[in-house]
Coordinates of C-alpha atoms and ligand atoms in Angstrom, one line a residue:
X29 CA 34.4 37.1 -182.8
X30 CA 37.3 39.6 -182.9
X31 CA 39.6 39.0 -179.9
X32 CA 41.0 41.8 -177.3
X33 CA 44.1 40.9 -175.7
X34 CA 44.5 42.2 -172.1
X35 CA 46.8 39.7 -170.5
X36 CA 50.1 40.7 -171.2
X37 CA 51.8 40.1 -168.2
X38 CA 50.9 36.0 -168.8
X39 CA 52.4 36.1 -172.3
X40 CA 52.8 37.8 -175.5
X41 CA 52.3 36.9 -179.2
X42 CA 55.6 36.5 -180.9
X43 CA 55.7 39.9 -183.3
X44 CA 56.2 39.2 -187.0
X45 CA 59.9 40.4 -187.0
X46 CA 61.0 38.2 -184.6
X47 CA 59.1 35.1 -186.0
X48 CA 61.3 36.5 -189.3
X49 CA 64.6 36.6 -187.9
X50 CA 64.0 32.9 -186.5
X51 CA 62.5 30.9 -189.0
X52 CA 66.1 30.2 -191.1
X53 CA 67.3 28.3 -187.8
X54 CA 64.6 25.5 -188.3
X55 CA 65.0 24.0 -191.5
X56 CA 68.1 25.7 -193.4
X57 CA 70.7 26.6 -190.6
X58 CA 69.6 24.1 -188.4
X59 CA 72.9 23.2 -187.3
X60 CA 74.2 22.0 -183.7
X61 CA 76.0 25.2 -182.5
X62 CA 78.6 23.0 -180.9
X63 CA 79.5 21.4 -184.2
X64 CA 82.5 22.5 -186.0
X65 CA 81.6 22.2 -189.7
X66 CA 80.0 25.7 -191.7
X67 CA 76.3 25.4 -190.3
X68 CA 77.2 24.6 -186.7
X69 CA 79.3 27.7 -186.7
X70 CA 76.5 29.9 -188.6
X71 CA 74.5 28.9 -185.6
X72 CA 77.2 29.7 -182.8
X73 CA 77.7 32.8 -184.9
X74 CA 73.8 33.7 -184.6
X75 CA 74.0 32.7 -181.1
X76 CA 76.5 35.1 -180.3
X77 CA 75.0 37.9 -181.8
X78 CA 71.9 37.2 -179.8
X79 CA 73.8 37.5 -177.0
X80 CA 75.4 40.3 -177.6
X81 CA 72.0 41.8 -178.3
X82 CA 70.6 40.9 -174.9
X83 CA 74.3 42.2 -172.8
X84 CA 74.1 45.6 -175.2
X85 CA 70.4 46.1 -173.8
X86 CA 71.0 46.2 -170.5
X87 CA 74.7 47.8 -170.6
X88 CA 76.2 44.0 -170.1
X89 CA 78.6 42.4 -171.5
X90 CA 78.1 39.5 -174.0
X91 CA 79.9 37.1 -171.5
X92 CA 78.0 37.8 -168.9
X93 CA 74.7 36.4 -170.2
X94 CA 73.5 32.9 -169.9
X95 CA 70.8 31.6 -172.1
X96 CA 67.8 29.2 -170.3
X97 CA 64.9 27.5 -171.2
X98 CA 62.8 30.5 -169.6
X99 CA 62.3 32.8 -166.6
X100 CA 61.6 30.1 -163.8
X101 CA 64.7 28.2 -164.5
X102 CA 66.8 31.8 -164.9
X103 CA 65.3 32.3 -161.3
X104 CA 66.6 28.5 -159.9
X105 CA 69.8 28.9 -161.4
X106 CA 70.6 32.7 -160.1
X107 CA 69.0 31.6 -156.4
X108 CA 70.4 28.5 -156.2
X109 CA 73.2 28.6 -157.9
X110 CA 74.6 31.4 -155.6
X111 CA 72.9 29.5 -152.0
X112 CA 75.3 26.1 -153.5
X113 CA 78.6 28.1 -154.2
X114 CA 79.0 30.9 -151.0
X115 CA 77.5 27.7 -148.9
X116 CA 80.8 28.2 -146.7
X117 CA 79.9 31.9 -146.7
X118 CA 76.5 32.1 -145.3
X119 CA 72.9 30.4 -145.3
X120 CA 70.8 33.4 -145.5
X121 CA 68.9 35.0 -148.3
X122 CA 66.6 37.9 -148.2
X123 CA 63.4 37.8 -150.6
X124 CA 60.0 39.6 -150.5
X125 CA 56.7 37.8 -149.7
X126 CA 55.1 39.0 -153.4
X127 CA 57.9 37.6 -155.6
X128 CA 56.8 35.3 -158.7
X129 CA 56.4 31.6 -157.4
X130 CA 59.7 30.9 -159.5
X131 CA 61.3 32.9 -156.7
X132 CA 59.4 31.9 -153.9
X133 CA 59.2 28.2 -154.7
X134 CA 63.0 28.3 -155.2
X135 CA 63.3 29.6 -151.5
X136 CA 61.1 27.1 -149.8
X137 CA 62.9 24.2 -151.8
X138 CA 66.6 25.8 -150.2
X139 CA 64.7 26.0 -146.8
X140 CA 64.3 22.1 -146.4
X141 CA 68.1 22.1 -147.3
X142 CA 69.1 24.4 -144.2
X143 CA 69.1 27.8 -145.8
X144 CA 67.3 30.1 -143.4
X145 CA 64.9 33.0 -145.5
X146 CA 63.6 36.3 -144.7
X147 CA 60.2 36.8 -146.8
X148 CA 60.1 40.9 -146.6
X149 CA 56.8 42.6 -146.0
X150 CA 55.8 45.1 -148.2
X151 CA 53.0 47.9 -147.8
X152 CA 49.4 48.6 -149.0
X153 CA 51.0 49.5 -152.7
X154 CA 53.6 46.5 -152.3
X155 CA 56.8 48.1 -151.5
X156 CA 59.1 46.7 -149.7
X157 CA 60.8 48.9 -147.3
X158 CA 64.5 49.9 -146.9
X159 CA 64.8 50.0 -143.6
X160 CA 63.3 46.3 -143.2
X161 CA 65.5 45.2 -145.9
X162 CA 68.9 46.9 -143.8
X163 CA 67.7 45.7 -140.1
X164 CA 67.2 42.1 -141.4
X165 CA 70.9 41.3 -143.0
X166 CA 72.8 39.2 -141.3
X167 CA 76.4 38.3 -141.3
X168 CA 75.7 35.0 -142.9
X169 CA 73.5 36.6 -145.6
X170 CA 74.5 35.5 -149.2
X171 CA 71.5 36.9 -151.3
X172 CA 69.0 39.4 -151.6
X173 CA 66.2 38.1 -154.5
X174 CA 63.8 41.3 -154.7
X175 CA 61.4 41.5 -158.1
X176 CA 61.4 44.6 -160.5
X177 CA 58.3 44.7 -160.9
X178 CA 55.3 42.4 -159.8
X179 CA 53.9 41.0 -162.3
X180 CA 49.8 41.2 -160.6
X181 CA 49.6 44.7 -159.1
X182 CA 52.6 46.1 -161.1
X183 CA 54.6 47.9 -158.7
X184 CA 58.1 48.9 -159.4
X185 CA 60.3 48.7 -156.5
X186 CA 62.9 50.7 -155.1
X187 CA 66.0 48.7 -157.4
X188 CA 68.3 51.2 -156.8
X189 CA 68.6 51.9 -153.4
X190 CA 68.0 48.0 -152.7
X191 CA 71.1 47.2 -155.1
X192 CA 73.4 50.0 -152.8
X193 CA 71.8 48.1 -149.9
X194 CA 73.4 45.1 -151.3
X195 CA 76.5 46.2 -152.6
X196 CA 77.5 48.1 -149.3
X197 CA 77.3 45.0 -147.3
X198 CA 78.8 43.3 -149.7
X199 CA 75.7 40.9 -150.9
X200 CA 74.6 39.4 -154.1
X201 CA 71.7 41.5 -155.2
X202 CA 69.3 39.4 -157.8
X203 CA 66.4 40.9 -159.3
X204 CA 63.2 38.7 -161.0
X205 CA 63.1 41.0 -164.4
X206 CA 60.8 39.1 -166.2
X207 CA 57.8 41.8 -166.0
X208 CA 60.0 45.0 -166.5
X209 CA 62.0 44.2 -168.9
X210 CA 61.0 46.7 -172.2
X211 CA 58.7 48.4 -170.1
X212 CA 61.5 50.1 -167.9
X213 CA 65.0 51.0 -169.1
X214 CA 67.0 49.0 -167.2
X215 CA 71.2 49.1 -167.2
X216 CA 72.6 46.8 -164.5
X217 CA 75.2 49.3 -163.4
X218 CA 72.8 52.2 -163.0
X219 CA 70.2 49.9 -161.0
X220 CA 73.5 48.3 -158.7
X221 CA 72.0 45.1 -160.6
X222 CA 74.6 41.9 -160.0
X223 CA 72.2 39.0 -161.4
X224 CA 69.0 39.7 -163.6
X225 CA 66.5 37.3 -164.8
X226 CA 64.5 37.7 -168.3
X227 CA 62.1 35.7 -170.1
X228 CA 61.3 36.5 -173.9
X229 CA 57.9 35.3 -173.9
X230 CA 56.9 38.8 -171.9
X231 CA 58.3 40.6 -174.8
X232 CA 56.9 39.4 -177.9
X233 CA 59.5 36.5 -178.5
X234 CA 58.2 32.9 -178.5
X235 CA 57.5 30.5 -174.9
X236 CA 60.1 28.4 -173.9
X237 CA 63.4 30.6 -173.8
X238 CA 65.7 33.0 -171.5
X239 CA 68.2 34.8 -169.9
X240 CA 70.4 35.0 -166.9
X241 CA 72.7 38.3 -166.5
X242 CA 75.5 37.7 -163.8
X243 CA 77.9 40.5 -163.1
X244 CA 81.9 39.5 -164.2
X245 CA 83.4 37.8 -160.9
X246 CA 80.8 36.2 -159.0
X247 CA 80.9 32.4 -159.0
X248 CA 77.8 30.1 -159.3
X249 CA 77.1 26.3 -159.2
X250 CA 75.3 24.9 -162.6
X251 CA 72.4 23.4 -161.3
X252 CA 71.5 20.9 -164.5
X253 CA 74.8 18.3 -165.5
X254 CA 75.4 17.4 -169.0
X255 CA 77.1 19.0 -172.2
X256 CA 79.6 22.2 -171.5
X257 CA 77.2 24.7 -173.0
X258 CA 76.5 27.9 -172.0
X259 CA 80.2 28.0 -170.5
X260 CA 79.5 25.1 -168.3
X261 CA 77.2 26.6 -166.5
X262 CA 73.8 25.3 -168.2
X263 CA 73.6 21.9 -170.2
X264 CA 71.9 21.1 -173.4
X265 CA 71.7 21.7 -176.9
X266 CA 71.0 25.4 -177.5
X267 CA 67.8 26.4 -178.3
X268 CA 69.6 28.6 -181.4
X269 CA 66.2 29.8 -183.5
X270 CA 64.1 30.8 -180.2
X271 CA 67.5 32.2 -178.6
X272 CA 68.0 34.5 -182.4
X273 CA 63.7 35.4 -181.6
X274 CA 64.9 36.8 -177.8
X275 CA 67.4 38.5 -179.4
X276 CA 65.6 40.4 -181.6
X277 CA 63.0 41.1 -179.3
X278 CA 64.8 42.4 -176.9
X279 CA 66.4 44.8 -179.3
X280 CA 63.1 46.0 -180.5
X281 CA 61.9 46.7 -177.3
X282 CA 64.3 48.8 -176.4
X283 CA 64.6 50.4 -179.6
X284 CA 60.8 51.4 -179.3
X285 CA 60.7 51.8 -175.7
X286 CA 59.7 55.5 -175.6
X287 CA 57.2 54.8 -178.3
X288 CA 55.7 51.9 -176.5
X289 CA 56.1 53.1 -173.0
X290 CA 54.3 56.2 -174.3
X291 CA 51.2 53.9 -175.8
X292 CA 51.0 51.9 -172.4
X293 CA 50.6 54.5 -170.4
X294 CA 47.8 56.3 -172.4
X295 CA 45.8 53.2 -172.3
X296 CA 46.0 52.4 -169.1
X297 CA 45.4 56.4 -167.7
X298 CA 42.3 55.8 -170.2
X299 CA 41.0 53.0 -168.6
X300 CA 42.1 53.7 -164.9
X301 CA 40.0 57.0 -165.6
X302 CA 37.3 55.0 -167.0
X303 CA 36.2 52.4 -164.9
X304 CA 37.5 55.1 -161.2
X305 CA 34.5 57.1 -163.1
X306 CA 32.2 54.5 -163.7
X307 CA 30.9 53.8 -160.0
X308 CA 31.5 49.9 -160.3
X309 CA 33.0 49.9 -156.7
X310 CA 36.6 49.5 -158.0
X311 CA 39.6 49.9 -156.0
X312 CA 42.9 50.3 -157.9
X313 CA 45.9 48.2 -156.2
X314 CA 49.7 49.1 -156.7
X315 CA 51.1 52.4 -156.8
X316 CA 49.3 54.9 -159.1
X317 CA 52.8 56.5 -160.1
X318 CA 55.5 53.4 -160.0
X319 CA 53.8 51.1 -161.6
X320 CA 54.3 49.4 -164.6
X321 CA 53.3 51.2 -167.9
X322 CA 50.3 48.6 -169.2
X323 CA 49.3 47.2 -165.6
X324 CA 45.9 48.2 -163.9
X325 CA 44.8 45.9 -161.6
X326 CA 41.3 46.9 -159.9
X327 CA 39.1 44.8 -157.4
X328 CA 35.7 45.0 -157.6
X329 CA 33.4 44.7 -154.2
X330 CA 31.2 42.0 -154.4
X331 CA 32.3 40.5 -157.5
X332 CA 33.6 36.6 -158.2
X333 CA 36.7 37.2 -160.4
X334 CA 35.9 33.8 -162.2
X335 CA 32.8 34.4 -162.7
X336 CA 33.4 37.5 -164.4
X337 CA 36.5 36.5 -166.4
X338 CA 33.9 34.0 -168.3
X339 CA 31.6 36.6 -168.6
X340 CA 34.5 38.5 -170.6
X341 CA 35.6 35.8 -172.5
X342 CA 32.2 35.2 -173.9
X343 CA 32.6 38.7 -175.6
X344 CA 36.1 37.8 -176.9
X345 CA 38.3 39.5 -174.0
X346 CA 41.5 37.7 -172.4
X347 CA 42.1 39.2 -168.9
X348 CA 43.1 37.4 -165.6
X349 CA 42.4 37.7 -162.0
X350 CA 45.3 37.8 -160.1
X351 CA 47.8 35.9 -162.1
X352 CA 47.7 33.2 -164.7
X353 CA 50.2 31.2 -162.3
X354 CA 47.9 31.2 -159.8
X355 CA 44.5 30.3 -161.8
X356 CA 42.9 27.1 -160.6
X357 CA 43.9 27.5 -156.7
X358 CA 40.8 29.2 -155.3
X359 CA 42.7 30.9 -152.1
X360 CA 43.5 34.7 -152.7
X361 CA 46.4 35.8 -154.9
X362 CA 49.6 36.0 -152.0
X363 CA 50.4 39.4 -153.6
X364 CA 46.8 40.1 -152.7
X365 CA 47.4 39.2 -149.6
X366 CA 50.7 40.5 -148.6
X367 CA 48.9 44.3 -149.6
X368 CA 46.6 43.4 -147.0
X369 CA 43.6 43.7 -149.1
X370 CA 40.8 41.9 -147.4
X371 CA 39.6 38.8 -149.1
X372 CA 36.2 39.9 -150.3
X373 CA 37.8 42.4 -153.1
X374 CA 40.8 40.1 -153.2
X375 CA 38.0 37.5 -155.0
X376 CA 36.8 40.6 -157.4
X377 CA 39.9 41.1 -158.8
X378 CA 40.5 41.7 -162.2
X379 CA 44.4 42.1 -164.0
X380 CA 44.0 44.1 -167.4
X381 CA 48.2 44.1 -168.8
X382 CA 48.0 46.2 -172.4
X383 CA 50.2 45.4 -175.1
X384 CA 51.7 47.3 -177.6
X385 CA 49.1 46.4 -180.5
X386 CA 46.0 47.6 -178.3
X387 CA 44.3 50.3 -179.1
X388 CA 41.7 52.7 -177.6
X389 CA 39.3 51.2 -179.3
X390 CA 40.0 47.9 -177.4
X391 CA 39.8 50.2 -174.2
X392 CA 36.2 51.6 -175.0
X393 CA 35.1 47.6 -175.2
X394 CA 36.5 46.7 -172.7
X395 CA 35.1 49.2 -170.2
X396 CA 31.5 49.1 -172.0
X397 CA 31.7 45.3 -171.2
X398 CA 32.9 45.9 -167.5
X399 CA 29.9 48.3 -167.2
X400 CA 27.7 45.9 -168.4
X401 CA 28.6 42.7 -166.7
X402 CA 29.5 44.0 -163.2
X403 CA 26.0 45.3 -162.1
X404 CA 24.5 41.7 -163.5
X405 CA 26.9 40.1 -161.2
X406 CA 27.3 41.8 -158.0
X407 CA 26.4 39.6 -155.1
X408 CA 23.4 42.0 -153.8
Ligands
PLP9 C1 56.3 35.1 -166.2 C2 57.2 35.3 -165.0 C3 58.2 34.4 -164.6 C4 58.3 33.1 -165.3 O1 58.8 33.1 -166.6 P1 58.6 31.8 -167.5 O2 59.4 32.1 -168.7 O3 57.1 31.7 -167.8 O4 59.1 30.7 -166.7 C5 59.0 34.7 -163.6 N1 58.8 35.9 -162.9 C6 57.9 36.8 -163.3 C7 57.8 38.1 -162.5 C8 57.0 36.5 -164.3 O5 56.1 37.4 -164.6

């Protein structure tokens, strides 16, 4: 049975360029980038350029780029790595209450350590709101962690105006990039950006590697000891050939974005327009405008989300309801929750994230099947 991929925001396949560009660094230059003979400096050399890849993407610069294992740990190591080092400054650190449990988690661990946190509300299409953010800074506030982009309902927040938020009272601002990254154009000056968090497996590189930007001039603790990698700030052997495939990914994403960007949207205006026609008792969450380009996420009255994800899968689709991260906990999505979207359609939900090698083929399918499968379901 052919496979259709809808569930892009839980991970990509690695595209055959990057898998390319990486596979010299496994068994020919497989040297340890610290070493000092030929092939340990071929792979600081590839290192480098990787990294100058990433800092030229988002208007960087090379040094200010950290390479992790993935997204989660670039999320630890930007939100605790800043509550350990301006400690004498202030316990406080502003977050919203739909961030990516990478986030969230991060803040509840720094809680039982005597930071205090604000967990911002956001609205019915998950924005937070200026105002809230502005009235709840204290003078002991360090950090504000606010997302991109959430990776369930898609909504893009406000970055900008949050970041001169920040910057005016003189705050960190850290932003969870993993989901907009290639689908928005981000510079870190233009956004007021001080910290960033990426993860290559979003954008067609491989699982298991990313990256922290911090601005020039702000200090932060290491949170893992070993080696002196990574400028001290990150221990262990580089992860050269996956770091080369983030590298390259991230350059062809931005290289393509209009062409991409352009793609996403179509298909997911398609399918928006699709199922809002087909009478399935769908309700669209997230903002219809500022979301991201490949994101629709619907809820469907009267529908068990599990239920019909297997339903899908027996006809080859890949979706997810709610979020892969929160699959096996039966309780409502907290993004859900936080929109205020009452629990019966907050169990119907289903996340469709295109990718750039859908087509509107894969659409067609994938509504036909929806229209199929939802009547046959519907608690009556
Ligand atoms: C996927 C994701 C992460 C985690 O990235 P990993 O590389 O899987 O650890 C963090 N934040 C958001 C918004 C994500 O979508």
């Amino acid at each position: 049975m052919k496979i259709r991929y809808f569930d892009h925001a839980a991970t990509t396949p690695v595209s055959t360029s990057v898998l390319n560009e990486m596979l010299p660094y496994f068994m020919l230059q497989y040297g340890n980038a610290s070493s000092m003979y030929s092939m340990g400096r071929n792979a600081k050399r590839a290192l480098e350029e990787a990294r100058r890849k990433v800092a030229y993407s988002i208007g960087a610069k090379p040094k200010e780029i950290y390479f992790t294992s993935c997204g989660s740990e670039s999320d630890n190591l930007a939100i605790k790595g800043i509550a350990y080092s301006y400690k004498q400054k202030g316990n406080h650190i502003i977050t919203s209450k739909i961030e990516h449990p990478a986030v969230l988690n991060t803040c509840r661990t720094l809680e039982k350590q005597g930071f205090n946190v604000t967990y911002l509300n956001v609205d019915e299409n998950g924005f937070v709101s200026l105002s809230e953010l502005a009235n709840s800074i204290r003078p002991t506030t360090i950090l504000i962690s606010i997302m991109f982009a959430n990776n369930e309902i898609g909504t893009i927040q406000p970055i900008k105006e949050i970041g001169m938020i920040a910057r005016q009272n003189n705050i960190i601002f850290h932003t969870d990039s993993v989901q907009a990254i290639g689908n928005v154009k981000i510079n870190v000056d233009e956004y007021n950006i001080d910290m960033l968090s990426l993860s290559g497996h979003k954008f067609y590189a491989p699982k298991g590697v990313g990256a922290l930007y911090v601005r020039e001039g702000i200090n932060f603790e290491k949170i893992q000891d070993g080696g002196h990698q990574e400028k001290d700030k990150r221990a262990g052997t580089e992860n050269v050939a996956e770091i080369v495939g983030l590298g390259k990914a991230i350059e062809e994403v931005y290289k393509n974005y209009d062409v991409y960007n352009e793609h996403l949207k179509q298909l997911r205006n398609l399918y928006i327009s699709k199922i809002e026609e087909s009478n399935l008792g769908a309700k669209l969450n997230g903002d219809r405008q500022k979301r991201l380009p490949g994101n629709a996420n619907f809820s469907f009255s009267g529908i068990d989300a599990q239920q019909l994800l297997l339903a899908l899968d027996e006809r080859g689709i890949c979706a997810s309801a709610g979020s892969a991260c929160s699959t096996g906990s039966s309780a409502p999505s907290h993004v859900l929750t936080a929109i205020g979207l009452p629990n019966n359609l907050a169990n119907g939900t289903l996340r469709v994230t295109f990718g750039k090698d859908n087509t509107k083929e894969d659409v067609d399918y994938l509504v036909k099947s929806l229209q199929e499968i939802i009547p046959n379901i519907k608690i009556k």
